[in-house]
Amino acid sequence: MSDPASKRPVMIVPSVLPADFSKLGEEVAALEAAGVDLIQWDVMDGQFVPNLTFGPDVIRSARRHCSVPFEAHLMVYTPDVMAKDYIEAGCSRLIVHAEACTHLHRTCGNINDLGATAAVALSPATPASAVQHVLDLVDMVLVMTVNPGFGGQAYIPTMEPKIREVQAMLEAVGRADDVHIEVDGGIGPDTIAGAAAAGANVLIAGSALYRDPEGLEHAVSDLRARAEAARA
Ligand code: DX5
């Protein structure tokens, strides 16, 4: 089994889907104060997934309320059309879905040319091999542990072998210390260790952060401790 304890640090990253959209500025400031490493915006176009969320102007309005990096998880059919707007709104990483990109290699290169880092997301049925030929263009691979579109879904544990496969692919090309592995969906106290032990170092949590009765800061530190213990 590959050793996931690479140099990549554990990062706890909130999805703002469960946040109060009427006060997103306060919400992102509270997430920063709770100790998150960056913030993920789940961008949905109502076509690639049956849900509709944040335009670039919403993200731009939240940008001035905190200093942590933003990444946009583009669950959209037209990432090439949208990329520039989300980068100019303040996102330093764009995550595109392999399933939505006719020319994934070109899409990742365009994101890099626009000054952001590119990442590729794999929905549950998409094999790890879909990113084999773009590992030199990305700084992260996102292995979805739910089907994209909604928060609050159950973690899919059968994705853990895919996480290990991506880890092994990165090791095979000498990129294991440079390319993050992110997981997204159903991550909480009972599931984070399995994902981290498999190789994930960037862990997205939405529901688990907001439902913690001891608050955001406790949720972030508890998840971080569990992930670090699993990768030790
Ligand atoms: C799915 C979304 C969710 C969200 C996290 O498209 O990407 O996975 O970020 O939701 P929770 O943590 O509530 O499963």
PDB file of C-alpha atoms and ligand atoms in Angstrom:
ATOM      1  CA  MET A   1       0.000   0.000   0.000  1.00  0.00           C
ATOM      2  CA  SER A   2       1.293   3.465  -0.807  1.00  0.00           C
ATOM      3  CA  ASP A   3       2.259   5.672   2.119  1.00  0.00           C
ATOM      4  CA  PRO A   4      -0.107   8.685   2.126  1.00  0.00           C
ATOM      5  CA  ALA A   5       2.011  10.536   4.673  1.00  0.00           C
ATOM      6  CA  SER A   6       3.597  12.728   2.017  1.00  0.00           C
ATOM      7  CA  LYS A   7       4.730  16.295   2.563  1.00  0.00           C
ATOM      8  CA  ARG A   8       1.254  17.539   1.686  1.00  0.00           C
ATOM      9  CA  PRO A   9      -0.266  19.106   4.840  1.00  0.00           C
ATOM     10  CA  VAL A  10      -3.763  18.303   6.056  1.00  0.00           C
ATOM     11  CA  MET A  11      -6.121  21.115   5.061  1.00  0.00           C
ATOM     12  CA  ILE A  12      -9.658  21.491   6.367  1.00  0.00           C
ATOM     13  CA  VAL A  13     -11.747  23.342   3.810  1.00  0.00           C
ATOM     14  CA  PRO A  14     -15.382  24.326   4.274  1.00  0.00           C
ATOM     15  CA  SER A  15     -18.055  24.239   1.661  1.00  0.00           C
ATOM     16  CA  VAL A  16     -20.254  27.277   2.241  1.00  0.00           C
ATOM     17  CA  LEU A  17     -23.360  25.486   0.953  1.00  0.00           C
ATOM     18  CA  PRO A  18     -24.824  25.154   4.493  1.00  0.00           C
ATOM     19  CA  ALA A  19     -24.026  28.804   5.358  1.00  0.00           C
ATOM     20  CA  ASP A  20     -26.613  31.568   5.689  1.00  0.00           C
ATOM     21  CA  PHE A  21     -26.568  33.121   2.204  1.00  0.00           C
ATOM     22  CA  SER A  22     -28.132  36.326   3.532  1.00  0.00           C
ATOM     23  CA  LYS A  23     -24.861  37.154   5.323  1.00  0.00           C
ATOM     24  CA  LEU A  24     -22.052  35.500   3.402  1.00  0.00           C
ATOM     25  CA  GLY A  25     -19.535  38.159   4.384  1.00  0.00           C
ATOM     26  CA  GLU A  26     -20.001  37.362   8.055  1.00  0.00           C
ATOM     27  CA  GLU A  27     -20.029  33.629   7.297  1.00  0.00           C
ATOM     28  CA  VAL A  28     -16.654  33.605   5.526  1.00  0.00           C
ATOM     29  CA  ALA A  29     -15.157  35.778   8.272  1.00  0.00           C
ATOM     30  CA  ALA A  30     -16.428  33.262  10.853  1.00  0.00           C
ATOM     31  CA  LEU A  31     -14.915  30.374   8.873  1.00  0.00           C
ATOM     32  CA  GLU A  32     -11.549  32.136   8.758  1.00  0.00           C
ATOM     33  CA  ALA A  33     -11.741  32.800  12.505  1.00  0.00           C
ATOM     34  CA  ALA A  34     -12.518  29.101  13.035  1.00  0.00           C
ATOM     35  CA  GLY A  35      -9.165  28.197  11.468  1.00  0.00           C
ATOM     36  CA  VAL A  36     -10.020  26.871   8.001  1.00  0.00           C
ATOM     37  CA  ASP A  37      -7.183  26.748   5.480  1.00  0.00           C
ATOM     38  CA  LEU A  38      -9.179  28.028   2.503  1.00  0.00           C
ATOM     39  CA  ILE A  39     -12.820  28.231   1.428  1.00  0.00           C
ATOM     40  CA  GLN A  40     -14.517  26.274  -1.352  1.00  0.00           C
ATOM     41  CA  TRP A  41     -17.400  27.718  -3.339  1.00  0.00           C
ATOM     42  CA  ASP A  42     -19.644  25.038  -4.821  1.00  0.00           C
ATOM     43  CA  VAL A  43     -20.589  26.594  -8.146  1.00  0.00           C
ATOM     44  CA  MET A  44     -23.527  24.819  -9.768  1.00  0.00           C
ATOM     45  CA  ASP A  45     -25.172  25.727 -13.092  1.00  0.00           C
ATOM     46  CA  GLY A  46     -28.428  23.767 -12.816  1.00  0.00           C
ATOM     47  CA  GLN A  47     -27.384  21.732 -15.878  1.00  0.00           C
ATOM     48  CA  PHE A  48     -24.321  19.663 -14.961  1.00  0.00           C
ATOM     49  CA  VAL A  49     -25.980  19.151 -11.563  1.00  0.00           C
ATOM     50  CA  PRO A  50     -29.661  19.742 -10.630  1.00  0.00           C
ATOM     51  CA  ASN A  51     -28.897  22.721  -8.407  1.00  0.00           C
ATOM     52  CA  LEU A  52     -27.987  26.389  -8.885  1.00  0.00           C
ATOM     53  CA  THR A  53     -25.663  28.395  -6.625  1.00  0.00           C
ATOM     54  CA  PHE A  54     -23.026  31.105  -6.756  1.00  0.00           C
ATOM     55  CA  GLY A  55     -22.190  33.513  -9.576  1.00  0.00           C
ATOM     56  CA  PRO A  56     -18.859  35.359  -9.622  1.00  0.00           C
ATOM     57  CA  ASP A  57     -20.391  38.556  -8.200  1.00  0.00           C
ATOM     58  CA  VAL A  58     -21.470  36.704  -5.050  1.00  0.00           C
ATOM     59  CA  ILE A  59     -17.926  35.459  -4.538  1.00  0.00           C
ATOM     60  CA  ARG A  60     -16.497  38.889  -5.285  1.00  0.00           C
ATOM     61  CA  SER A  61     -18.729  40.404  -2.597  1.00  0.00           C
ATOM     62  CA  ALA A  62     -17.459  37.901  -0.021  1.00  0.00           C
ATOM     63  CA  ARG A  63     -13.808  38.207  -1.018  1.00  0.00           C
ATOM     64  CA  ARG A  64     -13.152  41.418   0.939  1.00  0.00           C
ATOM     65  CA  HIS A  65     -14.505  39.904   4.173  1.00  0.00           C
ATOM     66  CA  CYS A  66     -11.678  37.414   4.724  1.00  0.00           C
ATOM     67  CA  SER A  67      -8.102  36.739   3.685  1.00  0.00           C
ATOM     68  CA  VAL A  68      -8.007  32.956   3.220  1.00  0.00           C
ATOM     69  CA  PRO A  69      -7.748  31.703  -0.383  1.00  0.00           C
ATOM     70  CA  PHE A  70     -10.882  30.857  -2.333  1.00  0.00           C
ATOM     71  CA  GLU A  71     -11.311  27.925  -4.690  1.00  0.00           C
ATOM     72  CA  ALA A  72     -14.282  27.398  -7.002  1.00  0.00           C
ATOM     73  CA  HIS A  73     -15.604  23.875  -7.509  1.00  0.00           C
ATOM     74  CA  LEU A  74     -17.126  24.357 -10.955  1.00  0.00           C
ATOM     75  CA  MET A  75     -19.958  21.868 -11.262  1.00  0.00           C
ATOM     76  CA  VAL A  76     -20.807  23.385 -14.627  1.00  0.00           C
ATOM     77  CA  TYR A  77     -20.891  22.353 -18.268  1.00  0.00           C
ATOM     78  CA  THR A  78     -18.989  25.421 -19.480  1.00  0.00           C
ATOM     79  CA  PRO A  79     -15.887  25.918 -17.293  1.00  0.00           C
ATOM     80  CA  ASP A  80     -13.910  27.419 -20.169  1.00  0.00           C
ATOM     81  CA  VAL A  81     -16.472  30.206 -20.534  1.00  0.00           C
ATOM     82  CA  MET A  82     -16.641  30.911 -16.797  1.00  0.00           C
ATOM     83  CA  ALA A  83     -13.002  30.540 -15.727  1.00  0.00           C
ATOM     84  CA  LYS A  84     -11.852  34.155 -16.158  1.00  0.00           C
ATOM     85  CA  ASP A  85     -14.820  35.589 -14.256  1.00  0.00           C
ATOM     86  CA  TYR A  86     -14.307  33.328 -11.226  1.00  0.00           C
ATOM     87  CA  ILE A  87     -10.596  34.059 -11.123  1.00  0.00           C
ATOM     88  CA  GLU A  88     -11.248  37.814 -11.324  1.00  0.00           C
ATOM     89  CA  ALA A  89     -13.834  37.413  -8.544  1.00  0.00           C
ATOM     90  CA  GLY A  90     -11.041  36.191  -6.274  1.00  0.00           C
ATOM     91  CA  CYS A  91     -10.660  32.416  -6.727  1.00  0.00           C
ATOM     92  CA  SER A  92      -7.033  31.266  -6.924  1.00  0.00           C
ATOM     93  CA  ARG A  93      -7.890  27.661  -7.801  1.00  0.00           C
ATOM     94  CA  LEU A  94     -10.533  26.387 -10.191  1.00  0.00           C
ATOM     95  CA  ILE A  95     -11.729  22.796  -9.970  1.00  0.00           C
ATOM     96  CA  VAL A  96     -13.294  21.495 -13.168  1.00  0.00           C
ATOM     97  CA  HIS A  97     -15.091  18.194 -13.643  1.00  0.00           C
ATOM     98  CA  ALA A  98     -13.477  15.718 -16.027  1.00  0.00           C
ATOM     99  CA  GLU A  99     -16.997  14.723 -17.093  1.00  0.00           C
ATOM    100  CA  ALA A 100     -17.779  18.295 -18.240  1.00  0.00           C
ATOM    101  CA  CYS A 101     -14.632  18.925 -20.283  1.00  0.00           C
ATOM    102  CA  THR A 102     -14.388  17.880 -23.931  1.00  0.00           C
ATOM    103  CA  HIS A 103     -10.737  19.013 -23.968  1.00  0.00           C
ATOM    104  CA  LEU A 104      -9.609  18.659 -20.347  1.00  0.00           C
ATOM    105  CA  HIS A 105      -5.913  19.189 -21.127  1.00  0.00           C
ATOM    106  CA  ARG A 106      -6.654  22.500 -22.850  1.00  0.00           C
ATOM    107  CA  THR A 107      -9.044  23.596 -20.072  1.00  0.00           C
ATOM    108  CA  CYS A 108      -6.410  23.025 -17.377  1.00  0.00           C
ATOM    109  CA  GLY A 109      -3.787  24.851 -19.434  1.00  0.00           C
ATOM    110  CA  ASN A 110      -6.123  27.806 -19.968  1.00  0.00           C
ATOM    111  CA  ILE A 111      -6.734  28.080 -16.207  1.00  0.00           C
ATOM    112  CA  ASN A 112      -2.987  28.106 -15.604  1.00  0.00           C
ATOM    113  CA  ASP A 113      -2.527  30.754 -18.322  1.00  0.00           C
ATOM    114  CA  LEU A 114      -5.141  32.911 -16.559  1.00  0.00           C
ATOM    115  CA  GLY A 115      -2.998  32.866 -13.411  1.00  0.00           C
ATOM    116  CA  ALA A 116      -4.900  30.360 -11.274  1.00  0.00           C
ATOM    117  CA  THR A 117      -4.092  26.777 -10.414  1.00  0.00           C
ATOM    118  CA  ALA A 118      -6.179  24.025 -11.994  1.00  0.00           C
ATOM    119  CA  ALA A 119      -7.671  20.985 -10.316  1.00  0.00           C
ATOM    120  CA  VAL A 120      -9.780  18.171 -11.721  1.00  0.00           C
ATOM    121  CA  ALA A 121     -12.763  16.587  -9.962  1.00  0.00           C
ATOM    122  CA  LEU A 122     -13.812  12.977 -10.556  1.00  0.00           C
ATOM    123  CA  SER A 123     -17.434  12.058  -9.916  1.00  0.00           C
ATOM    124  CA  PRO A 124     -17.911   8.629  -8.291  1.00  0.00           C
ATOM    125  CA  ALA A 125     -18.306   6.646 -11.519  1.00  0.00           C
ATOM    126  CA  THR A 126     -15.345   8.320 -13.249  1.00  0.00           C
ATOM    127  CA  PRO A 127     -12.093   6.318 -13.126  1.00  0.00           C
ATOM    128  CA  ALA A 128      -8.850   7.767 -11.779  1.00  0.00           C
ATOM    129  CA  SER A 129      -7.317   7.203 -15.211  1.00  0.00           C
ATOM    130  CA  ALA A 130      -9.253  10.245 -16.464  1.00  0.00           C
ATOM    131  CA  VAL A 131      -6.551  12.494 -14.921  1.00  0.00           C
ATOM    132  CA  GLN A 132      -3.543  10.406 -15.997  1.00  0.00           C
ATOM    133  CA  HIS A 133      -2.472  12.810 -18.735  1.00  0.00           C
ATOM    134  CA  VAL A 134      -3.052  16.127 -16.938  1.00  0.00           C
ATOM    135  CA  LEU A 135      -1.127  15.478 -13.715  1.00  0.00           C
ATOM    136  CA  ASP A 136       1.543  17.910 -14.911  1.00  0.00           C
ATOM    137  CA  LEU A 137      -1.058  20.691 -15.264  1.00  0.00           C
ATOM    138  CA  VAL A 138      -2.862  20.468 -11.919  1.00  0.00           C
ATOM    139  CA  ASP A 139      -2.032  21.114  -8.279  1.00  0.00           C
ATOM    140  CA  MET A 140      -4.907  18.974  -7.007  1.00  0.00           C
ATOM    141  CA  VAL A 141      -7.175  16.059  -7.858  1.00  0.00           C
ATOM    142  CA  LEU A 142     -10.619  15.988  -6.241  1.00  0.00           C
ATOM    143  CA  VAL A 143     -12.076  12.532  -5.642  1.00  0.00           C
ATOM    144  CA  MET A 144     -15.795  13.109  -5.042  1.00  0.00           C
ATOM    145  CA  THR A 145     -17.125  10.960  -2.209  1.00  0.00           C
ATOM    146  CA  VAL A 146     -20.725  11.794  -3.078  1.00  0.00           C
ATOM    147  CA  ASN A 147     -22.494  12.426  -6.352  1.00  0.00           C
ATOM    148  CA  PRO A 148     -22.161  16.176  -6.993  1.00  0.00           C
ATOM    149  CA  GLY A 149     -25.054  18.589  -6.542  1.00  0.00           C
ATOM    150  CA  PHE A 150     -26.051  18.688  -2.905  1.00  0.00           C
ATOM    151  CA  GLY A 151     -24.639  18.870   0.602  1.00  0.00           C
ATOM    152  CA  GLY A 152     -25.661  16.521   3.381  1.00  0.00           C
ATOM    153  CA  GLN A 153     -25.273  13.281   1.429  1.00  0.00           C
ATOM    154  CA  ALA A 154     -23.821  10.023   2.735  1.00  0.00           C
ATOM    155  CA  TYR A 155     -20.094   9.337   2.250  1.00  0.00           C
ATOM    156  CA  ILE A 156     -19.365   6.674  -0.378  1.00  0.00           C
ATOM    157  CA  PRO A 157     -16.619   4.484   1.167  1.00  0.00           C
ATOM    158  CA  THR A 158     -16.025   2.599  -2.072  1.00  0.00           C
ATOM    159  CA  MET A 159     -14.230   5.734  -3.286  1.00  0.00           C
ATOM    160  CA  GLU A 160     -11.288   5.003  -0.964  1.00  0.00           C
ATOM    161  CA  PRO A 161      -9.584   2.634  -3.443  1.00  0.00           C
ATOM    162  CA  LYS A 162      -9.822   5.416  -6.029  1.00  0.00           C
ATOM    163  CA  ILE A 163      -8.076   7.798  -3.615  1.00  0.00           C
ATOM    164  CA  ARG A 164      -5.298   5.240  -3.199  1.00  0.00           C
ATOM    165  CA  GLU A 165      -5.117   4.844  -6.979  1.00  0.00           C
ATOM    166  CA  VAL A 166      -4.666   8.581  -7.483  1.00  0.00           C
ATOM    167  CA  GLN A 167      -1.986   8.583  -4.769  1.00  0.00           C
ATOM    168  CA  ALA A 168      -0.169   5.765  -6.562  1.00  0.00           C
ATOM    169  CA  MET A 169      -0.455   7.582  -9.907  1.00  0.00           C
ATOM    170  CA  LEU A 170       1.104  10.687  -8.369  1.00  0.00           C
ATOM    171  CA  GLU A 171       3.931   8.654  -6.864  1.00  0.00           C
ATOM    172  CA  ALA A 172       4.551   6.962 -10.223  1.00  0.00           C
ATOM    173  CA  VAL A 173       5.179  10.336 -11.894  1.00  0.00           C
ATOM    174  CA  GLY A 174       7.020  11.888  -8.955  1.00  0.00           C
ATOM    175  CA  ARG A 175       4.238  14.382  -8.125  1.00  0.00           C
ATOM    176  CA  ALA A 176       3.052  12.954  -4.785  1.00  0.00           C
ATOM    177  CA  ASP A 177       4.498  15.883  -2.830  1.00  0.00           C
ATOM    178  CA  ASP A 178       3.271  18.545  -5.259  1.00  0.00           C
ATOM    179  CA  VAL A 179      -0.309  17.580  -6.095  1.00  0.00           C
ATOM    180  CA  HIS A 180      -2.964  17.596  -3.387  1.00  0.00           C
ATOM    181  CA  ILE A 181      -5.694  14.976  -3.158  1.00  0.00           C
ATOM    182  CA  GLU A 182      -9.005  16.464  -2.067  1.00  0.00           C
ATOM    183  CA  VAL A 183     -12.175  14.657  -1.064  1.00  0.00           C
ATOM    184  CA  ASP A 184     -15.603  16.204  -0.968  1.00  0.00           C
ATOM    185  CA  GLY A 185     -18.891  14.830   0.284  1.00  0.00           C
ATOM    186  CA  GLY A 186     -20.014  13.273   3.528  1.00  0.00           C
ATOM    187  CA  ILE A 187     -16.762  14.118   5.309  1.00  0.00           C
ATOM    188  CA  GLY A 188     -17.225  14.168   9.086  1.00  0.00           C
ATOM    189  CA  PRO A 189     -15.824  12.709  12.324  1.00  0.00           C
ATOM    190  CA  ASP A 190     -16.767   9.150  11.338  1.00  0.00           C
ATOM    191  CA  THR A 191     -15.524   9.242   7.736  1.00  0.00           C
ATOM    192  CA  ILE A 192     -12.510  11.570   7.601  1.00  0.00           C
ATOM    193  CA  ALA A 193      -9.987   9.003   8.863  1.00  0.00           C
ATOM    194  CA  GLY A 194     -10.731   6.553   6.046  1.00  0.00           C
ATOM    195  CA  ALA A 195     -10.325   9.235   3.391  1.00  0.00           C
ATOM    196  CA  ALA A 196      -7.138  10.605   4.941  1.00  0.00           C
ATOM    197  CA  ALA A 197      -5.587   7.170   5.431  1.00  0.00           C
ATOM    198  CA  ALA A 198      -6.241   6.459   1.763  1.00  0.00           C
ATOM    199  CA  GLY A 199      -4.240   9.535   0.764  1.00  0.00           C
ATOM    200  CA  ALA A 200      -6.485  12.609   0.892  1.00  0.00           C
ATOM    201  CA  ASN A 201      -4.920  15.667   2.497  1.00  0.00           C
ATOM    202  CA  VAL A 202      -7.491  18.345   1.559  1.00  0.00           C
ATOM    203  CA  LEU A 203     -10.815  17.566   3.190  1.00  0.00           C
ATOM    204  CA  ILE A 204     -13.981  19.403   2.304  1.00  0.00           C
ATOM    205  CA  ALA A 205     -16.687  19.564   4.932  1.00  0.00           C
ATOM    206  CA  GLY A 206     -20.001  21.369   4.869  1.00  0.00           C
ATOM    207  CA  SER A 207     -22.667  19.773   7.020  1.00  0.00           C
ATOM    208  CA  ALA A 208     -20.183  18.368   9.537  1.00  0.00           C
ATOM    209  CA  LEU A 209     -18.839  21.837  10.308  1.00  0.00           C
ATOM    210  CA  TYR A 210     -22.210  23.511  10.741  1.00  0.00           C
ATOM    211  CA  ARG A 211     -23.869  20.725  12.746  1.00  0.00           C
ATOM    212  CA  ASP A 212     -21.136  20.507  15.397  1.00  0.00           C
ATOM    213  CA  PRO A 213     -22.870  21.510  18.673  1.00  0.00           C
ATOM    214  CA  GLU A 214     -19.572  22.930  19.934  1.00  0.00           C
ATOM    215  CA  GLY A 215     -19.291  25.292  16.995  1.00  0.00           C
ATOM    216  CA  LEU A 216     -17.138  25.851  13.915  1.00  0.00           C
ATOM    217  CA  GLU A 217     -13.777  26.168  15.643  1.00  0.00           C
ATOM    218  CA  HIS A 218     -14.229  22.863  17.465  1.00  0.00           C
ATOM    219  CA  ALA A 219     -15.390  21.165  14.287  1.00  0.00           C
ATOM    220  CA  VAL A 220     -12.360  22.364  12.320  1.00  0.00           C
ATOM    221  CA  SER A 221      -9.832  21.386  14.972  1.00  0.00           C
ATOM    222  CA  ASP A 222     -11.495  18.021  15.612  1.00  0.00           C
ATOM    223  CA  LEU A 223     -11.534  17.117  11.918  1.00  0.00           C
ATOM    224  CA  ARG A 224      -7.935  18.263  11.518  1.00  0.00           C
ATOM    225  CA  ALA A 225      -6.787  16.125  14.452  1.00  0.00           C
ATOM    226  CA  ARG A 226      -8.608  13.073  13.119  1.00  0.00           C
ATOM    227  CA  ALA A 227      -7.140  13.497   9.629  1.00  0.00           C
ATOM    228  CA  GLU A 228      -3.601  14.073  10.917  1.00  0.00           C
ATOM    229  CA  ALA A 229      -3.816  11.006  13.147  1.00  0.00           C
ATOM    230  CA  ALA A 230      -4.938   8.910  10.190  1.00  0.00           C
ATOM    231  CA  ARG A 231      -2.042  10.126   8.022  1.00  0.00           C
ATOM    232  CA  ALA A 232       0.635   9.738  10.714  1.00  0.00           C
TER     233      ALA A 232
HETATM  234  C1  DX5 B   1     -21.638  18.262  -3.587  1.00  0.00           C
HETATM  235  C2  DX5 B   1     -21.045  19.322  -2.707  1.00  0.00           C
HETATM  236  C3  DX5 B   1     -20.979  18.823  -1.270  1.00  0.00           C
HETATM  237  C4  DX5 B   1     -20.466  19.840  -0.305  1.00  0.00           C
HETATM  238  C5  DX5 B   1     -20.079  19.187   1.000  1.00  0.00           C
HETATM  239  O1  DX5 B   1     -21.737  18.738  -4.884  1.00  0.00           O
HETATM  240  O2  DX5 B   1     -19.739  19.637  -3.199  1.00  0.00           O
HETATM  241  O3  DX5 B   1     -20.184  17.679  -1.253  1.00  0.00           O
HETATM  242  O4  DX5 B   1     -19.405  20.481  -0.867  1.00  0.00           O
HETATM  243  O5  DX5 B   1     -21.250  18.720   1.543  1.00  0.00           O
HETATM  244  P1  DX5 B   1     -21.284  17.857   2.895  1.00  0.00           P
HETATM  245  O6  DX5 B   1     -19.987  18.091   3.645  1.00  0.00           O
HETATM  246  O7  DX5 B   1     -22.463  18.387   3.621  1.00  0.00           O
HETATM  247  O8  DX5 B   1     -21.426  16.446   2.457  1.00  0.00           O
END
